[in-house]
PDB file of C-alpha atoms in Angstrom:
ATOM      1  CA  SER A  13      13.615   7.671  18.385  1.00  0.00           C
ATOM      2  CA  VAL A  14      15.520   4.421  18.068  1.00  0.00           C
ATOM      3  CA  THR A  15      14.566   0.788  17.520  1.00  0.00           C
ATOM      4  CA  GLN A  16      16.149  -2.123  19.371  1.00  0.00           C
ATOM      5  CA  TRP A  17      17.786  -3.120  16.070  1.00  0.00           C
ATOM      6  CA  GLY A  18      19.353   0.329  15.905  1.00  0.00           C
ATOM      7  CA  ILE A  19      20.743  -0.091  19.423  1.00  0.00           C
ATOM      8  CA  ILE A  20      22.207  -3.504  18.535  1.00  0.00           C
ATOM      9  CA  ARG A  21      23.805  -2.173  15.351  1.00  0.00           C
ATOM     10  CA  LEU A  22      25.401   0.754  17.198  1.00  0.00           C
ATOM     11  CA  VAL A  23      26.789  -1.598  19.850  1.00  0.00           C
ATOM     12  CA  GLU A  24      28.313  -3.602  16.976  1.00  0.00           C
ATOM     13  CA  GLY A  25      29.910  -0.413  15.655  1.00  0.00           C
ATOM     14  CA  LEU A  26      31.404   0.338  19.062  1.00  0.00           C
ATOM     15  CA  GLY A  27      32.565  -3.246  19.580  1.00  0.00           C
ATOM     16  CA  GLY A  28      30.676  -3.414  22.874  1.00  0.00           C
ATOM     17  CA  ILE A  29      29.272  -1.104  25.534  1.00  0.00           C
ATOM     18  CA  GLU A  30      29.498  -0.703  29.282  1.00  0.00           C
ATOM     19  CA  VAL A  31      26.186  -0.762  31.173  1.00  0.00           C
ATOM     20  CA  ASN A  32      26.094  -0.562  34.985  1.00  0.00           C
ATOM     21  CA  GLY A  33      29.810  -1.308  35.089  1.00  0.00           C
ATOM     22  CA  GLU A  34      29.474  -4.433  32.936  1.00  0.00           C
ATOM     23  CA  LEU A  35      30.856  -4.730  29.394  1.00  0.00           C
ATOM     24  CA  ILE A  36      28.172  -5.998  26.987  1.00  0.00           C
ATOM     25  CA  SER A  37      29.302  -7.561  23.690  1.00  0.00           C
ATOM     26  CA  PRO A  38      27.307  -7.114  20.439  1.00  0.00           C
ATOM     27  CA  GLU A  39      26.279 -10.789  20.565  1.00  0.00           C
ATOM     28  CA  GLU A  40      24.787 -10.352  24.044  1.00  0.00           C
ATOM     29  CA  THR A  41      22.893  -7.137  23.354  1.00  0.00           C
ATOM     30  CA  LEU A  42      19.520  -8.569  22.278  1.00  0.00           C
ATOM     31  CA  ARG A  43      19.366 -10.889  25.285  1.00  0.00           C
ATOM     32  CA  VAL A  44      20.400  -8.035  27.589  1.00  0.00           C
ATOM     33  CA  ILE A  45      17.572  -5.916  26.138  1.00  0.00           C
ATOM     34  CA  GLU A  46      15.076  -8.734  26.723  1.00  0.00           C
ATOM     35  CA  LEU A  47      16.140  -9.304  30.342  1.00  0.00           C
ATOM     36  CA  GLY A  48      16.470  -5.599  31.102  1.00  0.00           C
ATOM     37  CA  THR A  49      13.027  -4.666  29.782  1.00  0.00           C
ATOM     38  CA  ASP A  50      11.460  -7.656  31.561  1.00  0.00           C
ATOM     39  CA  ALA A  51      12.820  -6.260  34.820  1.00  0.00           C
ATOM     40  CA  GLU A  52      12.586  -2.482  34.261  1.00  0.00           C
ATOM     41  CA  GLY A  53      10.509  -1.827  31.154  1.00  0.00           C
ATOM     42  CA  THR A  54      11.468   0.958  28.765  1.00  0.00           C
ATOM     43  CA  GLU A  55      13.508   2.715  31.461  1.00  0.00           C
ATOM     44  CA  PHE A  56      16.228   0.138  30.797  1.00  0.00           C
ATOM     45  CA  LEU A  57      16.242   0.967  27.064  1.00  0.00           C
ATOM     46  CA  GLU A  58      16.537   4.667  27.862  1.00  0.00           C
ATOM     47  CA  ARG A  59      19.537   4.039  30.096  1.00  0.00           C
ATOM     48  CA  LEU A  60      21.127   1.750  27.498  1.00  0.00           C
ATOM     49  CA  PHE A  61      20.700   4.341  24.752  1.00  0.00           C
ATOM     50  CA  THR A  62      22.106   7.074  26.990  1.00  0.00           C
ATOM     51  CA  SER A  63      25.180   4.887  27.518  1.00  0.00           C
ATOM     52  CA  LEU A  64      25.487   4.545  23.739  1.00  0.00           C
ATOM     53  CA  LEU A  65      25.342   8.304  23.209  1.00  0.00           C
ATOM     54  CA  THR A  66      27.935   8.863  25.951  1.00  0.00           C
ATOM     55  CA  ALA A  67      30.298   6.323  24.353  1.00  0.00           C
ATOM     56  CA  ILE A  68      29.915   7.868  20.889  1.00  0.00           C
ATOM     57  CA  ASP A  69      30.310  11.412  22.202  1.00  0.00           C
ATOM     58  CA  GLY A  70      33.538  10.473  23.958  1.00  0.00           C
ATOM     59  CA  MET A  71      35.260   9.123  20.838  1.00  0.00           C
ATOM     60  CA  SER A  72      38.057  11.094  19.192  1.00  0.00           C
ATOM     61  CA  LEU A  73      37.215  12.411  15.724  1.00  0.00           C
ATOM     62  CA  THR A  74      40.919  12.663  14.894  1.00  0.00           C
ATOM     63  CA  ASP A  75      41.012   8.876  14.605  1.00  0.00           C
ATOM     64  CA  PRO A  76      37.635   7.974  13.107  1.00  0.00           C
ATOM     65  CA  ASP A  77      36.285   4.488  13.754  1.00  0.00           C
ATOM     66  CA  PHE A  78      35.023   3.290  10.381  1.00  0.00           C
ATOM     67  CA  LYS A  79      33.029   0.464  11.987  1.00  0.00           C
ATOM     68  CA  LEU A  80      31.060   3.036  13.934  1.00  0.00           C
ATOM     69  CA  ILE A  81      30.673   5.292  10.889  1.00  0.00           C
ATOM     70  CA  SER A  82      29.327   2.318   8.926  1.00  0.00           C
ATOM     71  CA  ALA A  83      26.943   1.461  11.767  1.00  0.00           C
ATOM     72  CA  LEU A  84      25.653   5.040  11.952  1.00  0.00           C
ATOM     73  CA  ASP A  85      25.096   5.112   8.185  1.00  0.00           C
ATOM     74  CA  ASP A  86      23.278   1.773   8.408  1.00  0.00           C
ATOM     75  CA  VAL A  87      20.880   2.754  11.205  1.00  0.00           C
ATOM     76  CA  ILE A  88      20.088   6.099   9.555  1.00  0.00           C
ATOM     77  CA  SER A  89      19.449   4.647   6.084  1.00  0.00           C
ATOM     78  CA  LYS A  90      17.234   1.905   7.556  1.00  0.00           C
ATOM     79  CA  LYS A  91      15.454   4.444   9.789  1.00  0.00           C
ATOM     80  CA  ASP A  92      16.371   2.542  12.940  1.00  0.00           C
ATOM     81  CA  VAL A  93      17.111   5.976  14.354  1.00  0.00           C
ATOM     82  CA  MET A  94      15.162   9.131  13.464  1.00  0.00           C
ATOM     83  CA  PHE A  95      15.345  12.683  14.681  1.00  0.00           C
ATOM     84  CA  PHE A  96      13.079  15.549  15.653  1.00  0.00           C
ATOM     85  CA  SER A  97      13.901  19.043  16.878  1.00  0.00           C
ATOM     86  CA  ALA A  98      11.549  21.664  18.305  1.00  0.00           C
ATOM     87  CA  ARG A  99      13.798  24.309  16.723  1.00  0.00           C
ATOM     88  CA  ASP A 100      12.517  25.049  13.232  1.00  0.00           C
ATOM     89  CA  ALA A 101      15.898  25.528  11.551  1.00  0.00           C
ATOM     90  CA  GLU A 102      17.238  22.258  12.924  1.00  0.00           C
ATOM     91  CA  GLN A 103      14.057  20.380  12.040  1.00  0.00           C
ATOM     92  CA  GLN A 104      14.209  21.700   8.471  1.00  0.00           C
ATOM     93  CA  LEU A 105      17.787  20.430   8.171  1.00  0.00           C
ATOM     94  CA  ILE A 106      16.727  17.016   9.530  1.00  0.00           C
ATOM     95  CA  GLU A 107      13.949  16.827   6.946  1.00  0.00           C
ATOM     96  CA  ASP A 108      16.182  18.039   4.106  1.00  0.00           C
ATOM     97  CA  ILE A 109      18.675  15.219   4.664  1.00  0.00           C
ATOM     98  CA  GLY A 110      15.930  12.592   5.072  1.00  0.00           C
ATOM     99  CA  MET A 111      16.368  11.770   8.764  1.00  0.00           C
ATOM    100  CA  SER A 112      12.906  12.737  10.009  1.00  0.00           C
ATOM    101  CA  GLY A 113      10.879   9.778   8.690  1.00  0.00           C
ATOM    102  CA  ARG A 114       8.508  12.088   6.820  1.00  0.00           C
ATOM    103  CA  PHE A 115       6.772  10.498   3.821  1.00  0.00           C
ATOM    104  CA  PRO A 116       7.091  12.034   0.355  1.00  0.00           C
ATOM    105  CA  LEU A 117       3.866  13.782  -0.659  1.00  0.00           C
ATOM    106  CA  ASP A 118       4.063  14.613  -4.352  1.00  0.00           C
ATOM    107  CA  GLY A 119       2.734  13.376  -7.675  1.00  0.00           C
ATOM    108  CA  ARG A 120       4.653  10.091  -7.694  1.00  0.00           C
ATOM    109  CA  ASP A 121       3.141   6.701  -6.992  1.00  0.00           C
ATOM    110  CA  ARG A 122       3.797   5.614  -3.435  1.00  0.00           C
ATOM    111  CA  LEU A 123       3.730   2.443  -1.354  1.00  0.00           C
ATOM    112  CA  ALA A 124       4.220   2.787   2.406  1.00  0.00           C
ATOM    113  CA  VAL A 125       2.944  -0.145   4.469  1.00  0.00           C
ATOM    114  CA  ILE A 126       2.909   0.657   8.188  1.00  0.00           C
ATOM    115  CA  ASP A 127       2.073  -2.102  10.678  1.00  0.00           C
ATOM    116  CA  SER A 128       1.204  -1.297  14.288  1.00  0.00           C
ATOM    117  CA  ASN A 129       1.290  -3.957  16.991  1.00  0.00           C
ATOM    118  CA  VAL A 130      -1.670  -2.996  19.223  1.00  0.00           C
ATOM    119  CA  GLY A 131      -1.789  -6.184  21.287  1.00  0.00           C
ATOM    120  CA  TRP A 132       0.517  -5.538  24.276  1.00  0.00           C
ATOM    121  CA  SER A 133       3.161  -7.968  23.060  1.00  0.00           C
ATOM    122  CA  LYS A 134       6.544  -8.243  21.334  1.00  0.00           C
ATOM    123  CA  SER A 135       5.174 -10.579  18.642  1.00  0.00           C
ATOM    124  CA  ASP A 136       6.023  -8.077  15.907  1.00  0.00           C
ATOM    125  CA  ARG A 137       9.475  -9.679  15.997  1.00  0.00           C
ATOM    126  CA  SER A 138       7.946 -13.039  14.989  1.00  0.00           C
ATOM    127  CA  ILE A 139       6.183 -11.762  11.861  1.00  0.00           C
ATOM    128  CA  ASP A 140       7.456 -12.425   8.332  1.00  0.00           C
ATOM    129  CA  ARG A 141       6.033  -9.827   5.938  1.00  0.00           C
ATOM    130  CA  SER A 142       5.746  -9.676   2.166  1.00  0.00           C
ATOM    131  CA  ALA A 143       4.054  -7.472  -0.402  1.00  0.00           C
ATOM    132  CA  LYS A 144       3.304  -7.810  -4.099  1.00  0.00           C
ATOM    133  CA  TYR A 145       2.468  -4.603  -5.942  1.00  0.00           C
ATOM    134  CA  VAL A 146       1.232  -4.799  -9.538  1.00  0.00           C
ATOM    135  CA  VAL A 147       0.859  -1.516 -11.432  1.00  0.00           C
ATOM    136  CA  ASP A 148      -1.101  -1.589 -14.693  1.00  0.00           C
ATOM    137  CA  LEU A 149      -0.062   1.192 -17.077  1.00  0.00           C
ATOM    138  CA  ARG A 150      -1.471  -0.429 -20.197  1.00  0.00           C
ATOM    139  CA  ASP A 151      -3.933   2.449 -20.349  1.00  0.00           C
ATOM    140  CA  PRO A 152      -1.748   5.405 -19.282  1.00  0.00           C
ATOM    141  CA  ALA A 153      -4.823   7.585 -18.899  1.00  0.00           C
ATOM    142  CA  ASN A 154      -6.310   5.162 -16.334  1.00  0.00           C
ATOM    143  CA  PRO A 155      -3.491   3.585 -14.259  1.00  0.00           C
ATOM    144  CA  THR A 156      -4.486   0.996 -11.650  1.00  0.00           C
ATOM    145  CA  ALA A 157      -2.755  -0.923  -8.859  1.00  0.00           C
ATOM    146  CA  GLU A 158      -3.214  -4.235  -7.056  1.00  0.00           C
ATOM    147  CA  LEU A 159      -1.543  -4.740  -3.676  1.00  0.00           C
ATOM    148  CA  THR A 160      -1.346  -8.116  -1.919  1.00  0.00           C
ATOM    149  CA  LEU A 161      -0.045  -8.176   1.657  1.00  0.00           C
ATOM    150  CA  SER A 162       1.012 -11.413   3.368  1.00  0.00           C
ATOM    151  CA  TYR A 163       1.894 -12.085   7.009  1.00  0.00           C
ATOM    152  CA  GLN A 164       3.227 -15.249   8.660  1.00  0.00           C
ATOM    153  CA  HIS A 165       3.487 -15.636  12.447  1.00  0.00           C
ATOM    154  CA  THR A 166       6.564 -17.797  13.081  1.00  0.00           C
ATOM    155  CA  GLY A 167       6.063 -18.038  16.847  1.00  0.00           C
ATOM    156  CA  SER A 168       5.046 -21.107  18.836  1.00  0.00           C
ATOM    157  CA  ASP A 169       1.988 -21.668  21.024  1.00  0.00           C
ATOM    158  CA  VAL A 170       2.612 -20.441  24.579  1.00  0.00           C
ATOM    159  CA  GLY A 171      -1.010 -19.962  25.601  1.00  0.00           C
ATOM    160  CA  ARG A 172      -1.334 -16.363  24.381  1.00  0.00           C
ATOM    161  CA  ASP A 173      -3.521 -16.886  21.311  1.00  0.00           C
ATOM    162  CA  CYS A 174      -6.018 -14.400  19.858  1.00  0.00           C
ATOM    163  CA  SER A 175      -8.874 -15.259  22.242  1.00  0.00           C
ATOM    164  CA  SER A 176      -8.283 -12.131  24.311  1.00  0.00           C
ATOM    165  CA  HIS A 177      -7.332  -8.610  23.193  1.00  0.00           C
ATOM    166  CA  SER A 178      -6.065  -7.293  26.525  1.00  0.00           C
ATOM    167  CA  PRO A 179      -2.818  -6.691  28.411  1.00  0.00           C
ATOM    168  CA  PRO A 180      -1.315  -9.919  29.767  1.00  0.00           C
ATOM    169  CA  PRO A 181      -0.919 -10.432  33.519  1.00  0.00           C
ATOM    170  CA  SER A 182       2.488  -9.199  34.645  1.00  0.00           C
ATOM    171  CA  ALA A 183       3.483 -12.796  35.386  1.00  0.00           C
ATOM    172  CA  VAL A 184       3.304 -13.690  31.688  1.00  0.00           C
ATOM    173  CA  ALA A 185       4.723 -10.494  30.202  1.00  0.00           C
ATOM    174  CA  ALA A 186       8.235 -11.901  29.752  1.00  0.00           C
ATOM    175  CA  TYR A 187       9.888 -11.564  26.340  1.00  0.00           C
ATOM    176  CA  SER A 188       9.926 -15.332  25.792  1.00  0.00           C
ATOM    177  CA  ILE A 189       6.123 -15.372  26.020  1.00  0.00           C
ATOM    178  CA  SER A 190       5.476 -11.968  24.521  1.00  0.00           C
ATOM    179  CA  ILE A 191       7.232 -12.690  21.191  1.00  0.00           C
ATOM    180  CA  ASN A 192       5.018 -15.781  20.763  1.00  0.00           C
ATOM    181  CA  SER A 193       1.721 -14.051  21.560  1.00  0.00           C
ATOM    182  CA  CYS A 194      -1.112 -13.116  19.201  1.00  0.00           C
ATOM    183  CA  TYR A 195      -0.177 -10.369  16.771  1.00  0.00           C
ATOM    184  CA  TRP A 196      -2.899  -7.710  16.654  1.00  0.00           C
ATOM    185  CA  ASN A 197      -2.099  -5.494  13.691  1.00  0.00           C
ATOM    186  CA  TYR A 198      -3.692  -2.157  12.936  1.00  0.00           C
ATOM    187  CA  PHE A 199      -2.136  -1.308   9.577  1.00  0.00           C
ATOM    188  CA  ARG A 200      -2.117   1.652   7.238  1.00  0.00           C
ATOM    189  CA  VAL A 201      -1.018   1.697   3.608  1.00  0.00           C
ATOM    190  CA  TYR A 202      -0.195   5.151   2.285  1.00  0.00           C
ATOM    191  CA  THR A 203      -0.874   5.252  -1.449  1.00  0.00           C
ATOM    192  CA  ALA A 204      -0.374   7.774  -4.219  1.00  0.00           C
ATOM    193  CA  ASN A 205      -2.214  10.920  -3.229  1.00  0.00           C
ATOM    194  CA  GLY A 206      -5.662  10.827  -4.839  1.00  0.00           C
ATOM    195  CA  SER A 207      -5.945   7.040  -5.215  1.00  0.00           C
ATOM    196  CA  SER A 208      -9.440   5.515  -5.177  1.00  0.00           C
ATOM    197  CA  VAL A 209     -10.125   1.988  -3.858  1.00  0.00           C
ATOM    198  CA  THR A 210     -12.069  -0.250  -6.254  1.00  0.00           C
ATOM    199  CA  ASN A 211     -11.947  -3.565  -4.368  1.00  0.00           C
ATOM    200  CA  SER A 212     -11.128  -4.176  -0.710  1.00  0.00           C
ATOM    201  CA  PRO A 213     -10.858  -7.092   1.733  1.00  0.00           C
ATOM    202  CA  VAL A 214     -13.438  -7.536   4.485  1.00  0.00           C
ATOM    203  CA  LEU A 215     -11.015  -8.062   7.413  1.00  0.00           C
ATOM    204  CA  PRO A 216     -13.830  -8.956   9.877  1.00  0.00           C
ATOM    205  CA  LEU A 217     -13.623  -7.617  13.427  1.00  0.00           C
ATOM    206  CA  PRO A 218     -12.676 -10.491  15.798  1.00  0.00           C
ATOM    207  CA  ALA A 219     -15.119 -11.278  18.609  1.00  0.00           C
ATOM    208  CA  SER A 220     -12.320 -10.941  21.169  1.00  0.00           C
ATOM    209  CA  SER A 221     -11.237  -7.460  20.083  1.00  0.00           C
ATOM    210  CA  ILE A 222     -11.552  -4.370  22.259  1.00  0.00           C
ATOM    211  CA  PRO A 223     -13.893  -2.518  19.816  1.00  0.00           C
ATOM    212  CA  ALA A 224     -16.244  -5.539  19.882  1.00  0.00           C
ATOM    213  CA  ASN A 225     -16.087  -5.943  23.665  1.00  0.00           C
ATOM    214  CA  GLN A 226     -16.807  -2.241  24.186  1.00  0.00           C
ATOM    215  CA  GLY A 227     -19.690  -2.273  21.708  1.00  0.00           C
ATOM    216  CA  ARG A 228     -18.050   0.285  19.424  1.00  0.00           C
ATOM    217  CA  GLN A 229     -18.235  -1.999  16.369  1.00  0.00           C
ATOM    218  CA  ALA A 230     -20.217  -5.134  15.599  1.00  0.00           C
ATOM    219  CA  ILE A 231     -18.423  -8.487  15.547  1.00  0.00           C
ATOM    220  CA  GLY A 232     -17.634  -9.627  12.014  1.00  0.00           C
ATOM    221  CA  THR A 233     -18.072  -6.237  10.357  1.00  0.00           C
ATOM    222  CA  SER A 234     -15.272  -5.035   8.118  1.00  0.00           C
ATOM    223  CA  THR A 235     -12.440  -3.093   9.724  1.00  0.00           C
ATOM    224  CA  PHE A 236     -11.176  -1.915   6.333  1.00  0.00           C
ATOM    225  CA  SER A 237     -11.456   1.830   5.742  1.00  0.00           C
ATOM    226  CA  THR A 238      -9.983   4.673   3.718  1.00  0.00           C
ATOM    227  CA  GLY A 239      -8.764   8.029   4.922  1.00  0.00           C
ATOM    228  CA  PHE A 240      -6.637  11.105   4.412  1.00  0.00           C
ATOM    229  CA  ASP A 241      -4.270  12.874   6.785  1.00  0.00           C
ATOM    230  CA  GLU A 242      -1.236  15.174   6.624  1.00  0.00           C
ATOM    231  CA  HIS A 243       0.683  12.373   4.868  1.00  0.00           C
ATOM    232  CA  GLY A 244      -1.963  11.928   2.146  1.00  0.00           C
ATOM    233  CA  SER A 245      -4.274   9.103   1.092  1.00  0.00           C
ATOM    234  CA  PHE A 246      -4.279   5.827   3.009  1.00  0.00           C
ATOM    235  CA  VAL A 247      -6.220   2.613   3.560  1.00  0.00           C
ATOM    236  CA  SER A 248      -6.316   0.835   6.919  1.00  0.00           C
ATOM    237  CA  GLY A 249      -7.692  -2.129   8.839  1.00  0.00           C
ATOM    238  CA  LEU A 250      -7.311  -4.433  11.840  1.00  0.00           C
ATOM    239  CA  PHE A 251      -6.621  -8.157  11.944  1.00  0.00           C
ATOM    240  CA  ALA A 252      -5.134 -10.730  14.312  1.00  0.00           C
ATOM    241  CA  ILE A 253      -2.708 -13.607  13.684  1.00  0.00           C
ATOM    242  CA  GLY A 254      -2.067 -16.389  16.161  1.00  0.00           C
ATOM    243  CA  PRO A 255       1.257 -18.245  16.422  1.00  0.00           C
ATOM    244  CA  GLY A 256       1.771 -20.511  13.413  1.00  0.00           C
ATOM    245  CA  GLU A 257      -0.971 -18.765  11.421  1.00  0.00           C
ATOM    246  CA  SER A 258      -0.906 -16.565   8.317  1.00  0.00           C
ATOM    247  CA  VAL A 259      -3.020 -13.811   6.772  1.00  0.00           C
ATOM    248  CA  GLU A 260      -3.137 -12.600   3.161  1.00  0.00           C
ATOM    249  CA  PHE A 261      -5.412 -10.067   1.476  1.00  0.00           C
ATOM    250  CA  THR A 262      -5.558  -7.947  -1.685  1.00  0.00           C
ATOM    251  CA  ILE A 263      -6.534  -4.316  -2.289  1.00  0.00           C
ATOM    252  CA  THR A 264      -7.073  -2.809  -5.737  1.00  0.00           C
ATOM    253  CA  TYR A 265      -7.358   0.874  -6.544  1.00  0.00           C
ATOM    254  CA  ASP A 266      -7.243   3.420  -9.305  1.00  0.00           C
ATOM    255  CA  LEU A 267      -4.139   5.568  -9.378  1.00  0.00           C
ATOM    256  CA  PRO A 268      -4.028   9.279 -10.206  1.00  0.00           C
ATOM    257  CA  THR A 269      -2.632  10.115 -13.629  1.00  0.00           C
ATOM    258  CA  THR A 270       0.178  12.065 -11.924  1.00  0.00           C
ATOM    259  CA  VAL A 271       2.111   8.802 -11.367  1.00  0.00           C
ATOM    260  CA  THR A 272       3.310   9.143 -14.960  1.00  0.00           C
ATOM    261  CA  THR A 273       4.783  12.165 -16.685  1.00  0.00           C
ATOM    262  CA  ALA A 274       5.207  12.727 -20.420  1.00  0.00           C
ATOM    263  CA  THR A 275       8.659  12.944 -21.985  1.00  0.00           C
ATOM    264  CA  GLU A 276       9.671  13.950 -25.519  1.00  0.00           C
ATOM    265  CA  THR A 277       9.638  10.346 -26.739  1.00  0.00           C
ATOM    266  CA  GLY A 278       7.381   8.560 -24.238  1.00  0.00           C
ATOM    267  CA  PHE A 279       6.677   8.791 -20.536  1.00  0.00           C
ATOM    268  CA  ARG A 280       8.130   8.161 -17.090  1.00  0.00           C
ATOM    269  CA  TYR A 281       6.661   6.223 -14.120  1.00  0.00           C
ATOM    270  CA  GLU A 282       7.952   6.898 -10.606  1.00  0.00           C
ATOM    271  CA  LEU A 283       7.292   4.888  -7.428  1.00  0.00           C
ATOM    272  CA  ALA A 284       8.462   5.750  -3.899  1.00  0.00           C
ATOM    273  CA  LEU A 285       8.838   2.547  -1.858  1.00  0.00           C
ATOM    274  CA  ILE A 286       8.839   3.453   1.830  1.00  0.00           C
ATOM    275  CA  ALA A 287      10.388   1.091   4.380  1.00  0.00           C
ATOM    276  CA  GLN A 288       8.856   0.873   7.850  1.00  0.00           C
ATOM    277  CA  PRO A 289      11.209   1.596  10.760  1.00  0.00           C
ATOM    278  CA  GLY A 290      11.778  -1.417  12.985  1.00  0.00           C
ATOM    279  CA  ALA A 291      10.028  -3.929  10.723  1.00  0.00           C
ATOM    280  CA  ARG A 292      13.242  -5.809   9.842  1.00  0.00           C
ATOM    281  CA  GLY A 293      12.404  -5.718   6.153  1.00  0.00           C
ATOM    282  CA  ARG A 294       9.461  -6.646   3.959  1.00  0.00           C
ATOM    283  CA  GLU A 295       9.952  -8.962   0.996  1.00  0.00           C
ATOM    284  CA  THR A 296       8.559  -6.782  -1.784  1.00  0.00           C
ATOM    285  CA  GLU A 297       7.824  -7.623  -5.403  1.00  0.00           C
ATOM    286  CA  VAL A 298       6.845  -4.917  -7.885  1.00  0.00           C
ATOM    287  CA  GLU A 299       5.480  -5.532 -11.383  1.00  0.00           C
ATOM    288  CA  VAL A 300       4.741  -2.752 -13.864  1.00  0.00           C
ATOM    289  CA  LEU A 301       2.674  -3.601 -16.951  1.00  0.00           C
ATOM    290  CA  LEU A 302       3.734  -1.414 -19.889  1.00  0.00           C
ATOM    291  CA  PRO A 303       1.313  -0.065 -22.493  1.00  0.00           C
ATOM    292  CA  GLU A 304       1.284  -1.622 -25.935  1.00  0.00           C
ATOM    293  CA  GLY A 305       3.543   0.179 -28.390  1.00  0.00           C
ATOM    294  CA  TYR A 306       6.097   1.217 -25.774  1.00  0.00           C
ATOM    295  CA  GLU A 307       9.479  -0.215 -24.888  1.00  0.00           C
ATOM    296  CA  LEU A 308      11.654   0.035 -21.818  1.00  0.00           C
ATOM    297  CA  VAL A 309      14.499   2.560 -21.965  1.00  0.00           C
ATOM    298  CA  SER A 310      15.888   2.512 -18.416  1.00  0.00           C
ATOM    299  CA  THR A 311      15.125   1.775 -14.769  1.00  0.00           C
ATOM    300  CA  SER A 312      16.658   3.190 -11.610  1.00  0.00           C
ATOM    301  CA  GLU A 313      16.701  -0.209  -9.871  1.00  0.00           C
ATOM    302  CA  SER A 314      17.760  -3.676 -10.985  1.00  0.00           C
ATOM    303  CA  THR A 315      14.780  -5.196 -12.825  1.00  0.00           C
ATOM    304  CA  ILE A 316      13.900  -8.085 -15.103  1.00  0.00           C
ATOM    305  CA  THR A 317      11.367  -8.417 -17.906  1.00  0.00           C
ATOM    306  CA  ALA A 318       8.708 -10.936 -16.868  1.00  0.00           C
ATOM    307  CA  PRO A 319       7.173 -13.427 -19.345  1.00  0.00           C
ATOM    308  CA  ASP A 320       4.051 -11.269 -19.676  1.00  0.00           C
ATOM    309  CA  GLY A 321       6.188  -8.274 -20.665  1.00  0.00           C
ATOM    310  CA  ALA A 322       5.978  -6.629 -17.257  1.00  0.00           C
ATOM    311  CA  ILE A 323       8.972  -4.953 -15.672  1.00  0.00           C
ATOM    312  CA  ALA A 324       9.608  -6.666 -12.321  1.00  0.00           C
ATOM    313  CA  MET A 325      11.843  -6.013  -9.337  1.00  0.00           C
ATOM    314  CA  GLN A 326      12.290  -7.677  -5.952  1.00  0.00           C
ATOM    315  CA  ALA A 327      13.763  -6.316  -2.743  1.00  0.00           C
ATOM    316  CA  ASN A 328      13.745  -6.965   0.975  1.00  0.00           C
ATOM    317  CA  LEU A 329      12.592  -3.445   1.786  1.00  0.00           C
ATOM    318  CA  GLN A 330      14.758  -2.270   4.680  1.00  0.00           C
ATOM    319  CA  GLN A 331      15.334   1.255   3.415  1.00  0.00           C
ATOM    320  CA  ASP A 332      13.486   3.597   1.094  1.00  0.00           C
ATOM    321  CA  LEU A 333      13.805   3.008  -2.644  1.00  0.00           C
ATOM    322  CA  ASP A 334      12.803   5.167  -5.597  1.00  0.00           C
ATOM    323  CA  LEU A 335      11.875   3.198  -8.712  1.00  0.00           C
ATOM    324  CA  THR A 336      11.863   5.193 -11.963  1.00  0.00           C
ATOM    325  CA  ILE A 337      10.975   3.569 -15.285  1.00  0.00           C
ATOM    326  CA  GLU A 338      11.535   5.395 -18.578  1.00  0.00           C
ATOM    327  CA  MET A 339       9.519   4.232 -21.615  1.00  0.00           C
ATOM    328  CA  ASN A 340       9.660   5.282 -25.253  1.00  0.00           C
ATOM    329  CA  ARG A 341       7.261   4.706 -28.089  1.00  0.00           C
ATOM    330  CA  ALA A 342       8.458   1.641 -29.950  1.00  0.00           C
ATOM    331  CA  SER A 343      10.095   2.402 -33.287  1.00  0.00           C
TER     332      SER A 343
END
């Protein structure tokens, strides 16, 4: 699988690509994708990606192109391209080197926010995302977390607001309209395995939504829910954002005690921050409140000590990060 951002980055690495006998420059690629999918749908993307693979396959490895190597490393680390094989040995290799997109499922804390645009539009491209994650370890035997998610729709009004949750007429399905349409988001947040929600947002079901129109759920009832699948514990919900609007909500939950492990002189906290493929980053702030009588020894990422004594880090999450904090008992 490949995102449009992955295609653009690979074209940059190649310096351009020939499609239907025409040379396309990196600067033109996004517009070419927009026009091509308006006319042909995803068949155009498939042909474009096939052209990319042909160009890469035809390059000589005796004279490596470092721009292309850098582009390949970039799209793989940001998960703008991921791989799957039906052959078990190959699939195991893909998973071992982290190119399958599989989530970690172990004792660590985990934050994986996955947004799904379920509104027949391209408005995902117009959404600015941010997350603030506060972990309270002041009582190591009862760790808790508070997650605040924020979304801002930067599009302009083109007559495709949130009054209808249905496919647009083909006449108004063009990219220029689609990126400015209502953003219907069914999200999931994968948490540390064994987390337990203590406070949740309502996220009322809009009157114009498909579940409401089909009578499957009452208008205004909460769409927030919890669940468990092969990737572990998650929370989920549905909401809509019109152009120029914003949405923010907070979820709190108890964490399992496995998010910390004892060391000879203190304990260790580990957090897996999982980036979503294709989301173009998520401004993410993490704060970890340390227990009284402990002091910071080391962190795996660049952090600062906040005024309240918390350990804080910020990142535009475009690729997975592992945050490890080592604490010792204060002397």
